[in-house]
XYZ file of C-alpha atoms in Angstrom:
319
model
C 9.890 20.042 -32.780
C 12.684 17.679 -31.706
C 11.619 14.856 -29.421
C 13.963 15.906 -26.604
C 12.246 19.301 -26.359
C 8.813 17.722 -26.692
C 9.641 15.266 -23.897
C 10.922 18.005 -21.598
C 7.778 20.087 -22.154
C 5.569 17.087 -21.395
C 7.374 16.224 -18.140
C 7.470 19.856 -16.979
C 3.767 20.268 -17.760
C 2.703 17.625 -15.215
C 1.000 18.791 -12.024
C 3.409 16.782 -9.890
C 7.009 15.877 -10.600
C 7.021 12.361 -12.055
C 9.899 9.901 -12.495
C 11.321 10.204 -15.994
C 14.297 9.695 -18.262
C 17.031 12.320 -17.881
C 17.112 12.797 -21.633
C 19.307 15.928 -21.645
C 21.693 14.554 -19.026
C 22.163 11.276 -20.910
C 22.760 13.125 -24.178
C 25.457 15.196 -22.459
C 27.150 11.993 -21.292
C 27.163 10.703 -24.875
C 28.546 14.019 -26.165
C 31.352 13.761 -23.622
C 32.048 10.191 -24.755
C 32.121 11.349 -28.382
C 34.516 14.207 -27.529
C 36.931 12.000 -25.631
C 36.958 9.301 -28.292
C 36.746 11.514 -31.391
C 40.274 10.526 -32.485
C 39.864 6.836 -31.729
C 38.109 4.070 -33.604
C 35.526 2.218 -31.498
C 35.865 -1.539 -31.351
C 32.410 -3.135 -31.327
C 33.783 -6.081 -29.363
C 35.200 -3.971 -26.529
C 32.641 -1.159 -26.267
C 30.925 -0.547 -23.885
C 32.971 -3.001 -21.751
C 35.948 -0.635 -21.871
C 34.100 2.681 -22.222
C 34.719 4.434 -18.863
C 32.226 7.209 -19.589
C 29.324 4.860 -20.377
C 30.236 2.203 -17.800
C 30.404 4.769 -15.031
C 27.519 7.056 -15.941
C 25.253 6.265 -18.883
C 23.957 2.745 -18.271
C 23.719 2.958 -14.451
C 21.810 6.258 -14.702
C 19.443 4.943 -17.374
C 18.819 1.716 -15.450
C 17.901 3.630 -12.311
C 15.547 5.945 -14.226
C 13.856 3.064 -16.073
C 13.239 1.256 -12.766
C 11.659 4.379 -11.282
C 9.421 4.949 -14.329
C 8.158 1.349 -14.467
C 7.651 1.169 -10.706
C 5.619 4.379 -10.683
C 3.529 3.329 -13.714
C 2.750 -0.143 -12.357
C 1.737 1.212 -8.945
C -0.548 3.923 -10.360
C -2.108 1.623 -12.964
C -2.811 -1.045 -10.348
C -4.585 1.451 -8.086
C -6.624 2.838 -10.978
C -7.809 -0.583 -12.120
C -8.545 -1.671 -8.549
C -10.873 1.305 -8.269
C -12.578 0.551 -11.573
C -13.179 -3.089 -10.601
C -14.194 -2.288 -7.019
C -17.844 -2.401 -6.024
C -20.042 -1.389 -3.105
C -18.386 -0.120 0.061
C -14.873 -0.743 -1.275
C -15.367 1.688 -4.168
C -16.685 4.415 -1.843
C -13.754 3.741 0.471
C -11.317 4.337 -2.400
C -13.121 7.536 -3.340
C -12.988 8.708 0.261
C -9.224 8.141 0.378
C -8.848 10.360 -2.681
C -7.524 7.781 -5.101
C -9.637 9.235 -7.898
C -9.590 12.742 -9.288
C -13.309 13.373 -9.068
C -15.926 11.315 -10.926
C -16.076 8.621 -13.613
C -14.663 10.954 -16.262
C -11.712 11.560 -13.937
C -11.101 7.797 -13.881
C -10.874 7.732 -17.677
C -8.682 10.828 -17.825
C -6.256 9.346 -15.322
C -6.036 6.230 -17.465
C -5.275 8.390 -20.484
C -2.547 10.224 -18.601
C -0.965 6.949 -17.474
C -0.896 5.479 -20.976
C 0.629 8.672 -22.390
C 3.219 8.669 -19.605
C 4.190 5.060 -20.353
C 4.438 5.580 -24.093
C 6.399 8.816 -24.114
C 8.935 7.333 -21.690
C 9.196 4.184 -23.818
C 9.987 6.393 -26.827
C 12.569 8.372 -24.818
C 14.342 5.152 -23.794
C 14.270 3.812 -27.350
C 15.710 7.036 -28.793
C 18.517 7.443 -26.271
C 19.629 3.822 -26.771
C 19.492 4.292 -30.529
C 21.729 7.360 -30.149
C 24.132 5.346 -28.014
C 24.473 2.711 -30.740
C 24.997 5.409 -33.387
C 27.846 7.022 -31.440
C 29.533 3.745 -30.512
C 28.951 1.946 -33.836
C 27.555 -0.989 -31.886
C 24.390 -2.858 -30.916
C 25.087 -2.652 -27.185
C 22.162 -0.270 -26.699
C 19.763 -2.900 -28.000
C 21.497 -5.518 -25.851
C 20.928 -3.295 -22.819
C 17.248 -3.012 -23.784
C 16.961 -6.820 -23.830
C 18.719 -6.999 -20.467
C 16.276 -4.469 -19.021
C 13.347 -6.557 -20.252
C 14.776 -9.644 -18.553
C 14.931 -7.551 -15.360
C 11.211 -6.699 -15.822
C 11.777 -2.966 -16.314
C 10.619 -2.753 -19.939
C 7.540 -0.546 -19.692
C 5.927 -1.825 -22.910
C 6.084 -5.354 -21.462
C 4.219 -4.352 -18.303
C 1.007 -6.386 -17.805
C -0.614 -3.210 -16.458
C -0.240 -1.554 -19.867
C -2.102 -4.503 -21.404
C -4.779 -4.113 -18.725
C -5.116 -0.382 -19.441
C -5.595 -1.127 -23.143
C -8.392 -3.574 -22.303
C -9.785 -1.034 -19.804
C -9.926 1.550 -22.599
C -11.774 -0.777 -24.991
C -14.218 -1.876 -22.280
C -15.119 1.710 -21.398
C -15.310 2.761 -25.031
C -17.770 -0.013 -25.849
C -19.911 0.361 -22.733
C -20.090 4.161 -23.040
C -20.734 4.395 -26.789
C -24.353 5.444 -26.346
C -23.643 8.183 -23.833
C -20.734 9.630 -25.860
C -19.399 11.193 -22.692
C -16.365 9.001 -22.191
C -13.247 10.381 -23.942
C -10.906 7.872 -25.544
C -7.638 7.115 -23.780
C -5.695 7.079 -27.014
C -6.459 6.478 -30.664
C -5.866 3.262 -32.555
C -6.376 0.745 -29.722
C -8.555 -2.246 -30.614
C -9.160 -5.947 -30.204
C -8.454 -7.709 -33.506
C -9.615 -11.221 -34.321
C -7.940 -12.918 -37.310
C -8.868 -16.528 -38.097
C -10.372 -16.852 -34.638
C -7.158 -15.679 -32.934
C -7.532 -12.423 -30.958
C -4.840 -9.848 -30.288
C -4.666 -6.406 -28.698
C -3.347 -3.879 -31.197
C -2.451 -0.257 -30.709
C -0.846 2.232 -33.074
C 0.668 5.121 -31.189
C 2.417 8.353 -31.896
C 6.018 8.426 -33.109
C 5.764 5.014 -34.784
C 5.374 3.004 -31.565
C 3.190 -0.026 -32.235
C 1.964 -2.617 -29.772
C 0.588 -5.997 -30.755
C -0.201 -8.346 -27.862
C -0.931 -11.927 -28.916
C -3.780 -13.379 -26.849
C -3.191 -17.021 -27.754
C -2.010 -19.240 -24.917
C 1.183 -20.995 -26.017
C 0.336 -24.021 -23.854
C -3.185 -24.958 -25.010
C -2.829 -23.004 -28.304
C -6.246 -21.408 -27.781
C -7.477 -17.967 -26.782
C -6.340 -17.190 -23.237
C -9.085 -17.961 -20.740
C -9.026 -16.365 -17.280
C -5.683 -14.823 -18.325
C -2.679 -14.205 -16.095
C 0.589 -12.444 -16.916
C 3.775 -13.830 -15.386
C 6.459 -11.431 -14.187
C 8.390 -12.074 -17.420
C 5.420 -10.564 -19.301
C 4.072 -13.690 -21.021
C 0.320 -14.310 -20.842
C -1.331 -17.717 -20.288
C -4.651 -19.204 -19.246
C -4.782 -19.463 -15.463
C -5.213 -23.246 -15.474
C -2.455 -23.669 -18.069
C -0.128 -21.553 -15.933
C -0.983 -23.654 -12.864
C -0.207 -26.806 -14.827
C 3.124 -25.379 -16.028
C 3.991 -24.381 -12.453
C 3.071 -27.876 -11.145
C 0.441 -26.517 -8.734
C -3.303 -27.042 -8.456
C -5.826 -24.253 -8.929
C -6.687 -24.619 -5.244
C -3.109 -23.837 -4.159
C -2.694 -21.121 -6.790
C 0.373 -19.734 -8.547
C 1.823 -18.251 -5.361
C 2.457 -21.816 -4.203
C 4.758 -22.511 -7.172
C 8.356 -23.471 -6.413
C 10.970 -20.824 -7.331
C 12.639 -23.307 -9.700
C 9.536 -23.522 -11.936
C 10.102 -21.721 -15.248
C 8.033 -19.868 -17.829
C 7.147 -22.275 -20.668
C 8.210 -19.672 -23.263
C 11.329 -17.854 -22.061
C 12.400 -20.471 -19.459
C 12.905 -17.794 -16.810
C 12.549 -18.967 -13.200
C 10.744 -17.239 -10.305
C 7.985 -15.814 -12.512
C 4.848 -17.251 -10.873
C 4.685 -15.680 -7.429
C 4.176 -12.159 -8.791
C 1.756 -13.165 -11.579
C -0.976 -10.615 -12.368
C -4.581 -11.666 -12.969
C -5.778 -9.677 -16.007
C -9.359 -8.876 -14.966
C -10.034 -6.175 -17.591
C -8.743 -8.407 -20.376
C -10.870 -11.252 -19.035
C -14.009 -9.093 -19.262
C -13.118 -7.933 -22.767
C -12.570 -11.448 -24.126
C -15.665 -12.873 -22.407
C -17.776 -10.274 -24.192
C -15.990 -10.395 -27.561
C -15.656 -14.199 -27.820
C -18.938 -15.124 -26.146
C -19.556 -18.536 -27.764
C -15.994 -19.733 -27.172
C -16.107 -18.374 -23.625
C -19.243 -20.328 -22.752
C -17.774 -23.577 -24.083
C -14.502 -23.050 -22.265
C -16.345 -22.118 -19.084
C -18.126 -25.469 -19.029
C -14.895 -27.378 -19.637
C -12.990 -25.426 -16.990
C -15.773 -25.855 -14.432
C -15.523 -29.654 -14.690
C -11.735 -29.578 -14.310
C -11.859 -27.143 -11.378
C -14.376 -29.348 -9.539
C -12.188 -32.402 -10.169
C -9.043 -30.704 -8.834
C -10.876 -29.269 -5.816
C -12.267 -32.725 -4.996
C -8.829 -34.322 -5.237
C -7.324 -31.586 -3.074
C -9.837 -31.950 -0.239
C -9.686 -35.734 -0.366
C -5.909 -35.614 0.049
C -6.310 -33.096 2.908
C -8.782 -35.397 4.655
C -6.496 -38.424 4.273
C -3.563 -36.443 5.650
C -5.646 -35.237 8.616
C -6.776 -38.781 9.429
C -3.267 -40.184 8.936
C -4.315 -42.527 6.162
């Protein structure tokens, strides 16, 4: 079965209409482009800059659809993980509002559906851009993909996908004895090579994810991890240091001019996501390292908190 048909069947089989990639519509645009330019030779240097069909229809339509897909996925994943991490009255409040389809198994099934939704749309985007490059004899499709990632609409770079992977492993390990919890997807695991952990996932249609869990600032396993809006993951304290803020003020206090240490993109700290599921997974899988790092971090946090309140007191007294 061709992927286009498989994708259409998947999207039509959903209970509610979900944002997706207009695969058939985009292919028709490319066919029109091919028809109009069948007697001309494409110039890699000028296409798509001077391709009226693609400039006016293809890329704007795909950009809009990608934004809708990523926005929907991030919102749903955030709500799902909030429910899983909630406790006491807050969890019952979420249940009462109907944010969960039934019981604990429903929570897992919804996670599975979200991961599948993210992956199949990522494949659709990859395939349509590959087809664009084939028709235009160019690499502009891949350039557009890089541009979309810089705009934070690359679904495989979403921190919520990383959190769902950790969520899957956490549930799989805690529910092994009961054997009642179905897996979200096959091939997802935490790998540790030479003391360096990474999240790995082999998915259908040759899509592979490998998320490095080494902080590029301290060069150690990420501790209390946060993902910046550019998608890069760091230790919370390392991120605070890079953003020139204290842990008391937090990343939201970072100046807009502060940049990611890796990609040098600005304005990436205010919307940083605390990766709670990943934090739980690493604390359990790297227990000895976690205990050592916890002691070190506790000393530094106390020192920074003390300095912060001393400066506040001096400012209040006008010293």
